[in-house]
Tab-separated table of C-alpha atoms in Angstrom:
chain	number	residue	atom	x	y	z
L	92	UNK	CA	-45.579	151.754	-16.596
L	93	UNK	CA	-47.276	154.813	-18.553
L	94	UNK	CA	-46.529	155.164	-22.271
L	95	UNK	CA	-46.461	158.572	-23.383
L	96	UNK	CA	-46.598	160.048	-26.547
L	97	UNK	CA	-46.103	163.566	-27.614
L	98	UNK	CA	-45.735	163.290	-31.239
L	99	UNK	CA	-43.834	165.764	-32.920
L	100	UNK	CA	-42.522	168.379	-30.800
L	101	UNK	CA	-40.084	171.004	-30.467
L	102	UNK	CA	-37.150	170.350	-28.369
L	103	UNK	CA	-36.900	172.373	-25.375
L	104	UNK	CA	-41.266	171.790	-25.113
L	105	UNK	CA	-40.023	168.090	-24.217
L	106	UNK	CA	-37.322	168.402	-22.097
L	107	UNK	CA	-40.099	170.708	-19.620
L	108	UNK	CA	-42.283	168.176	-20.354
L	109	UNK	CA	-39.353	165.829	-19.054
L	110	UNK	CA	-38.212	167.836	-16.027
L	111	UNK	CA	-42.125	168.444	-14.667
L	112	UNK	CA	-42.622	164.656	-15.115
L	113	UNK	CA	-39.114	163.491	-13.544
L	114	UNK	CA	-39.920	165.705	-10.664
L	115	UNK	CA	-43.668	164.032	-10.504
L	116	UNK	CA	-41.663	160.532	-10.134
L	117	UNK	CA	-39.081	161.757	-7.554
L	118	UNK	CA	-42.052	162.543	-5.552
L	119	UNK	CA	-43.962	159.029	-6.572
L	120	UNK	CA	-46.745	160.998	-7.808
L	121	UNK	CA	-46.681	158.896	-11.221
L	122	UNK	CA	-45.049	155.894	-12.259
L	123	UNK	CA	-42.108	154.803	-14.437
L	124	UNK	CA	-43.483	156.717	-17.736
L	125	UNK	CA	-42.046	155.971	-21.135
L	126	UNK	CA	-41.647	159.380	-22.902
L	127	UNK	CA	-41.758	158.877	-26.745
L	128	UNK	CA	-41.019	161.909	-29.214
L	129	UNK	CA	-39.772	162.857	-32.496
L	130	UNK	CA	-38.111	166.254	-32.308
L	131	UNK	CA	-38.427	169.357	-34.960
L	132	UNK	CA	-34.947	169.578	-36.724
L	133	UNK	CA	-32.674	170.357	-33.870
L	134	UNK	CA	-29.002	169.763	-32.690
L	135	UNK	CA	-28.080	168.768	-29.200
L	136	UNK	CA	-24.907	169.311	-27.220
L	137	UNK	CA	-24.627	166.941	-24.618
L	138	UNK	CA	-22.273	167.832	-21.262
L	139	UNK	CA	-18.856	166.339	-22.721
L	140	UNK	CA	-19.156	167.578	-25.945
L	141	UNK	CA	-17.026	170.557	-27.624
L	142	UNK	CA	-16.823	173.240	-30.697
L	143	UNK	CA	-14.639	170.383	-32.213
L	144	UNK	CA	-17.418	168.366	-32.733
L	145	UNK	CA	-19.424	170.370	-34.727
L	146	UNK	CA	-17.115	170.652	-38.548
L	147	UNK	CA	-19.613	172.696	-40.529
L	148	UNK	CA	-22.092	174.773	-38.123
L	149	UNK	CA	-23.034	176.887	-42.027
L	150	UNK	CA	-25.252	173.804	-42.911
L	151	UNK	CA	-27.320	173.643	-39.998
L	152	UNK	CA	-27.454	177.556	-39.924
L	153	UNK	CA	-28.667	177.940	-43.255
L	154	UNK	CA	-31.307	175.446	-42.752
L	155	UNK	CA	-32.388	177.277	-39.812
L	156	UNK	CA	-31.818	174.487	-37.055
L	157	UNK	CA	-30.875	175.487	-33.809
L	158	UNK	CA	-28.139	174.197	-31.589
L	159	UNK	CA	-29.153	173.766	-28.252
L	160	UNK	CA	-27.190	172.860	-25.079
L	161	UNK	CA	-28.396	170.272	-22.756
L	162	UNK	CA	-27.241	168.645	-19.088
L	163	UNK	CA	-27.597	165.115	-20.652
L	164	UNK	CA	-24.357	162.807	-20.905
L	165	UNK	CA	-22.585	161.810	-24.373
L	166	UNK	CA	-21.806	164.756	-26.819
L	167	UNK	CA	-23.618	166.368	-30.658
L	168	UNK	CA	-25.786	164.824	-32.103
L	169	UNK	CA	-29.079	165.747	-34.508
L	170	UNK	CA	-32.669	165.091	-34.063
L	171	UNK	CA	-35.617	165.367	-37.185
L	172	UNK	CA	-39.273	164.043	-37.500
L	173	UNK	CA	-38.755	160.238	-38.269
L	174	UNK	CA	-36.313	159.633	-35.750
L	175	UNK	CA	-38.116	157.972	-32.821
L	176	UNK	CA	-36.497	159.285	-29.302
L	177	UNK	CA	-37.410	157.455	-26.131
L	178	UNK	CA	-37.005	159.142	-22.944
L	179	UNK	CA	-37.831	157.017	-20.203
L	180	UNK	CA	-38.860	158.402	-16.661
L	181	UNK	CA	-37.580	155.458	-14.180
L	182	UNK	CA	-36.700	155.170	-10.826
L	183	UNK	CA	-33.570	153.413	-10.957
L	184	UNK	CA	-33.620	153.428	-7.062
L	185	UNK	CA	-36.583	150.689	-6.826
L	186	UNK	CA	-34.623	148.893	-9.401
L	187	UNK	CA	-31.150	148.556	-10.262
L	188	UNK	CA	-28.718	151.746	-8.777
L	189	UNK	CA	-26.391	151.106	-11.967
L	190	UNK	CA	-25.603	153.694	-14.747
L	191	UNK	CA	-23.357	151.270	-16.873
L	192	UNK	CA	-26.259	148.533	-16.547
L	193	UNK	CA	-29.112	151.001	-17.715
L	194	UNK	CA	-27.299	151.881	-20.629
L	195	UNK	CA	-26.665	148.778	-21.716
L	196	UNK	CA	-30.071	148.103	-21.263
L	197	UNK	CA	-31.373	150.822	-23.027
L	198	UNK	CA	-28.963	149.222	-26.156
L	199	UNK	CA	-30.260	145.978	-26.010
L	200	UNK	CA	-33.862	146.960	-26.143
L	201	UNK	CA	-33.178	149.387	-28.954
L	202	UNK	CA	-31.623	146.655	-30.841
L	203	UNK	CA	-34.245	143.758	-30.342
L	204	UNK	CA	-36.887	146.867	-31.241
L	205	UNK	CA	-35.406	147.059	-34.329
L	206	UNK	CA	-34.524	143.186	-34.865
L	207	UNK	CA	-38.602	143.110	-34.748
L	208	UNK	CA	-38.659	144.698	-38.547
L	209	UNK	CA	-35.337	143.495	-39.636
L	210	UNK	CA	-33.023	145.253	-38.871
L	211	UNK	CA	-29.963	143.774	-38.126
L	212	UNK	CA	-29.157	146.008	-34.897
L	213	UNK	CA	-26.564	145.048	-32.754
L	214	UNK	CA	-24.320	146.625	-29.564
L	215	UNK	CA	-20.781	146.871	-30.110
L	216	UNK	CA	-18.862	146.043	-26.715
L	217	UNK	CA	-16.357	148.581	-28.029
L	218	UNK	CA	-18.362	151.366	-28.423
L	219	UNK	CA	-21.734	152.912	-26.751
L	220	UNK	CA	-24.959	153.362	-28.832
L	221	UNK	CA	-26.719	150.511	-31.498
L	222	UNK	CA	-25.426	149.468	-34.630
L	223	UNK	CA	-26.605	147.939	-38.243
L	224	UNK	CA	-23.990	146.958	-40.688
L	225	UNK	CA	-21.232	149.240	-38.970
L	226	UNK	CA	-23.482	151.747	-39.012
L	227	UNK	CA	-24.704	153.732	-36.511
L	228	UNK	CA	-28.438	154.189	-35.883
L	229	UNK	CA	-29.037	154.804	-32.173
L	230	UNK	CA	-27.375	157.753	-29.944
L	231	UNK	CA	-27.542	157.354	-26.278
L	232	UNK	CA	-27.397	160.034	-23.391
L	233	UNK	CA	-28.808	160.324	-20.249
L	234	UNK	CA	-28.931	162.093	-16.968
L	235	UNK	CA	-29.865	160.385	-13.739
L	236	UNK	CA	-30.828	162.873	-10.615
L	237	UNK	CA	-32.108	161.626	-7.150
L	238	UNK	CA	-31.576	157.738	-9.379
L	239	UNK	CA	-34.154	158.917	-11.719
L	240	UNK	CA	-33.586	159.180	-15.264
L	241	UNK	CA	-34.343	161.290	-18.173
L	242	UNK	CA	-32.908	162.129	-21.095
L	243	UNK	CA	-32.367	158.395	-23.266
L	244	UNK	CA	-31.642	157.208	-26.541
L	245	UNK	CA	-32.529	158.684	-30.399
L	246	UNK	CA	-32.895	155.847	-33.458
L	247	UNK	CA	-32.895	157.055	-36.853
L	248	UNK	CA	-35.952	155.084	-38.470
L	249	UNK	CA	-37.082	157.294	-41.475
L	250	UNK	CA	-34.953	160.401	-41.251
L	251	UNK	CA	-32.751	161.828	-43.160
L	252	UNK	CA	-29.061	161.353	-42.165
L	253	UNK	CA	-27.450	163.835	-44.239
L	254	UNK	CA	-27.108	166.607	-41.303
L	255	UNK	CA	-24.609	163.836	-39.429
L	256	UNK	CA	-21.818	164.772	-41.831
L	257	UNK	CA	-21.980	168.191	-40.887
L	258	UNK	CA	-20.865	166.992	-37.275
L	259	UNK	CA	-18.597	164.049	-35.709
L	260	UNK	CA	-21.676	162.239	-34.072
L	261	UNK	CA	-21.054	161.562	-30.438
L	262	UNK	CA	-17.856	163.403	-30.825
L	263	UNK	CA	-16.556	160.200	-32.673
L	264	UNK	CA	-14.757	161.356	-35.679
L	265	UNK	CA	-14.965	157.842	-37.694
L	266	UNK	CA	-18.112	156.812	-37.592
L	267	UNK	CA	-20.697	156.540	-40.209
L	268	UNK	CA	-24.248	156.828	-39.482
L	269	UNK	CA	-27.317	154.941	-41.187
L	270	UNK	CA	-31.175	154.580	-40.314
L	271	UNK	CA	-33.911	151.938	-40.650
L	272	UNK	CA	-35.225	153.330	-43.939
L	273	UNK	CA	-31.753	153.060	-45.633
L	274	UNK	CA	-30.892	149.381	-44.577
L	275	UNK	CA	-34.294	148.034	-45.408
L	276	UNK	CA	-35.292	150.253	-48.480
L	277	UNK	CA	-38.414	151.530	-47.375
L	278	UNK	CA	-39.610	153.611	-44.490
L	279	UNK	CA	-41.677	152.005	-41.761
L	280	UNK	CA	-44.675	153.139	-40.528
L	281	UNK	CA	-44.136	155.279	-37.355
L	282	UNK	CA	-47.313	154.259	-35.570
L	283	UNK	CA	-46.142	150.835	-35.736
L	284	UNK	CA	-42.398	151.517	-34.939
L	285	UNK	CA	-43.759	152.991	-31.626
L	286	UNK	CA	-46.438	150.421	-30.544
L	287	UNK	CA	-42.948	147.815	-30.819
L	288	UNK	CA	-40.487	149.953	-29.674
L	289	UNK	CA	-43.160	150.503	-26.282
L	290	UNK	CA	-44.154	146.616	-25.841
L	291	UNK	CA	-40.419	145.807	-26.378
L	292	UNK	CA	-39.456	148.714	-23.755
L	293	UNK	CA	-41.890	147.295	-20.862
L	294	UNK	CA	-41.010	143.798	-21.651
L	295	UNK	CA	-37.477	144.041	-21.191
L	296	UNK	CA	-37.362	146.763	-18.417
L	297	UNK	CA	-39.388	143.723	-16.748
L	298	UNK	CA	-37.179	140.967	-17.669
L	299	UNK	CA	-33.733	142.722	-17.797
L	300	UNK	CA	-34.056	143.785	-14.190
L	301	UNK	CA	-35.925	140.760	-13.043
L	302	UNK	CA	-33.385	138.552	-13.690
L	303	UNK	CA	-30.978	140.491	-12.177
L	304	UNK	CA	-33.089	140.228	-9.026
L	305	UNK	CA	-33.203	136.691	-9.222
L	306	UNK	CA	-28.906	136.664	-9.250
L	307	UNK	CA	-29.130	138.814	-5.969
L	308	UNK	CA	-31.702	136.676	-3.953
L	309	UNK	CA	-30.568	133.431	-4.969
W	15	UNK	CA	-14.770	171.549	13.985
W	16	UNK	CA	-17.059	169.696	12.401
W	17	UNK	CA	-16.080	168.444	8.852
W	18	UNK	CA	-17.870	166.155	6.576
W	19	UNK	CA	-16.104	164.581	3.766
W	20	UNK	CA	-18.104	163.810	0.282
W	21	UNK	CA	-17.112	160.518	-1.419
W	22	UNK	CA	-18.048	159.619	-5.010
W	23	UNK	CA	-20.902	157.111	-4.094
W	24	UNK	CA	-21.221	154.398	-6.600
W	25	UNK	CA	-23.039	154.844	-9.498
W	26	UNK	CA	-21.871	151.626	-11.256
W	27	UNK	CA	-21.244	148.176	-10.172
W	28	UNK	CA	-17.991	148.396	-13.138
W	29	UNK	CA	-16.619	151.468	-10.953
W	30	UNK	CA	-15.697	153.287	-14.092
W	31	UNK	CA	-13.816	156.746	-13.224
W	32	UNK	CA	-16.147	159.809	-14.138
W	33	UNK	CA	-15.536	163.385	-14.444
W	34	UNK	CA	-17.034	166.321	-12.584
W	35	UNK	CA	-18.411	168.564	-14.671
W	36	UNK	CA	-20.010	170.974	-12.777
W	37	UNK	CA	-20.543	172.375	-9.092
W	38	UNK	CA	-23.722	174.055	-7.889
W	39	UNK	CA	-22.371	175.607	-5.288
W	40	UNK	CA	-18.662	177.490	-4.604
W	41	UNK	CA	-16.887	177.294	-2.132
W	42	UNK	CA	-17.840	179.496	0.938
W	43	UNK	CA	-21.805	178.797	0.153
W	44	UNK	CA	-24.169	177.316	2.075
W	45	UNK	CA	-25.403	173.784	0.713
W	46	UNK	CA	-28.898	171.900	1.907
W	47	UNK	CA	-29.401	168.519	2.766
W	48	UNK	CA	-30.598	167.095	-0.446
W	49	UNK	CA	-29.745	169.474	-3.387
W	50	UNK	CA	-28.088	169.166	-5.700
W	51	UNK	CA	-24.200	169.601	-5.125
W	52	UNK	CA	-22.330	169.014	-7.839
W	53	UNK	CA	-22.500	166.820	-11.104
W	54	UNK	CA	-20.402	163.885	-12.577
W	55	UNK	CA	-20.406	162.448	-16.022
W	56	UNK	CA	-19.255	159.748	-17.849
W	57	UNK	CA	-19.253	159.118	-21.636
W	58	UNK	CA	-23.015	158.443	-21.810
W	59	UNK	CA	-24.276	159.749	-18.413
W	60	UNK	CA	-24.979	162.928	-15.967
W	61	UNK	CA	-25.192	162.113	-12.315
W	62	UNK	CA	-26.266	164.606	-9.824
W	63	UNK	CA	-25.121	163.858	-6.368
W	64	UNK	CA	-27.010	165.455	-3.458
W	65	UNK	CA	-25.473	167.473	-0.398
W	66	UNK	CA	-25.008	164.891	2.597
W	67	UNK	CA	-25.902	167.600	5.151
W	68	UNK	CA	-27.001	171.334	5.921
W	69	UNK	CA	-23.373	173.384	6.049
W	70	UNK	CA	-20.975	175.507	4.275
W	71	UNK	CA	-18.934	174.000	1.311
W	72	UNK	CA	-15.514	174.247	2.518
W	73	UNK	CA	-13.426	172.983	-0.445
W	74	UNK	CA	-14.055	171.561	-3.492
W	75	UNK	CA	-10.926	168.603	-3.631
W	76	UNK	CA	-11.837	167.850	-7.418
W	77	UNK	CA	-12.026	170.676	-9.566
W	78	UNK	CA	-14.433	170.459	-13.038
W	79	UNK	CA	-13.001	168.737	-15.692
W	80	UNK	CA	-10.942	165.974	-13.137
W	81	UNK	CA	-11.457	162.145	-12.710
W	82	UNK	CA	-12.927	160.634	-9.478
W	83	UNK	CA	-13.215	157.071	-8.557
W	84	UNK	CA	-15.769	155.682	-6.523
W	85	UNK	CA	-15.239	156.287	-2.730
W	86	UNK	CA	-12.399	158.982	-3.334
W	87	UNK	CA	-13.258	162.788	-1.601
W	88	UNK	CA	-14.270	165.025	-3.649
W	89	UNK	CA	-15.382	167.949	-1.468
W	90	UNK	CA	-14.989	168.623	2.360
W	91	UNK	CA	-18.375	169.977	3.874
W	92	UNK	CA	-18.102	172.167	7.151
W	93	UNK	CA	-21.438	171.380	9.610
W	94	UNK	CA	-20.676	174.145	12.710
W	95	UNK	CA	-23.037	176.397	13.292
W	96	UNK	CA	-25.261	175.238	11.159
């Protein structure tokens, strides 16, 4: 698997970035490619979400952050430098042809990433995305075309979660939202949070599906 | 007449209902083996599902914004003179 990382860049330069490289993989041109970014101050509207989801549009507007609409799944939510998104390029088809099972994946190794500086992280059966302390700290949304995906999941590590309460986060109207930085007190080195979050992403793309494979040949 | 139904192919082992949430094509158009035909979501997740065959879409049976289940039509394809 490739490990790529663009560093800080606007939105819509990643999702081309995104589109060119998931249409590289449809045509096996390049491997399964781990896209890492942190995105300039933006707002994302995913397919299912709606005007109600956004309760005070004045704060981002006077700030100057745009609102963009996207084709991933899952509803609003915000991205800043310090929040480390991973978009991962895979070809479901040569391993697991299971939505429900990616994303769960794509949880757990979010999670453990963040177990690794500790971080209590956690899934909630109940409810999509990663959690610390009832908080939430990781957004998922994908899209899958021809069973490869882009489009993944967003964890707040030193950002500033203020701009959440200007919106009901995945169109979920109770939830509070946290990041690394606030549950340990400090703000982790973003060099490091990648080099973990990659070597945790290729281990347990590895293992996770691996063991599935074992289930279906035994 | 030649008729081709499109089924909601499985996208989950859980079978969880999704919603379509957008056709590429009306009805009355052409559609090509392999594009993309119309999109389904769930909470999390987009889905594009591919045209079966080369003909005209003849009816869309699930409108945006309804549920599907996996295996249930969702849009009847016509294949003559194609």
């Amino acid at each position: 698997m490739d490990i790529c990382d663009l560093g800080i860049v606007d939105y819509e330069d990643a999702l081309c970035f995104q589109t060119d490289l998931w249409r590289k993989r449809v045509e096996k041109k390049v491997p399964d490619t781990l896209i890492m970014v942190e995105h300039e101050p933006v707002v994302t509207l995913g397919r299912v979400a709606d005007e109600s989801s956004m309760i005070d549009r004045e704060l981002f507007e006077k700030k100057g952050i745009s609102v963009v609409s996207t084709g991933r799944g899952g509803n609003i939510t915000y991205h800043a430098p310090g929040q480390l998104v991973l978009y991962p390029i895979v070809d479901l088809a040569e391993k697991k042809r299971d939505i429900t099972f990616y994303i769960d994946f794509l949880e757990k190794t979010a999670a453990r990433a963040l177990n690794r500086f500790g971080v209590p992280a956690g899934r909630d059966e109940k409810r999509r995305g990663v959690w610390a302390g009832g908080r939430k700290i990781a957004f998922i949304g994908i899209a899958v075309k021809r069973w490869v995906t882009f489009h993944g999941v967003a964890v707040n590590i030193n950002n500033d979660t203020t701009p959440f309460s200007g919106m009901h986060p995945c169109g979920e109207s109770d939830i509070r939202v946290t990041s690394a930085k606030e549950v340990l007190g400090r703000e982790l080195d973003m060099s490091e949070v990648k080099r973990v979050f990659a070597e945790r992403f290729v281990e347990d793309f590895g293992r996770e599906y691996s063991s599935q494979f074992v289930v279906r040949s035994s | 007449m030649g008729k081709m139904e499109l089924r909601l192919p499985e996208i989950s082992a859980g079978g969880e209902d999704v919603v379509i949430t957008l056709w590429h094509a009306g009805e009355g158009d052409y559609v090509a083996s392999g594009e993309d035909l119309v999109e389904v979501s769930t909470d999390k997740a987009t889905f594009d599902i591919p045209a079966p065959c080369y003909g005209v879409l003849e009816r869309m049976i699930k409108k945006p914004g309804e549920k599907a289940k996996t295996g249930e039509v969702i849009a009847e394809i016509c294949t003559d003179d194609i």
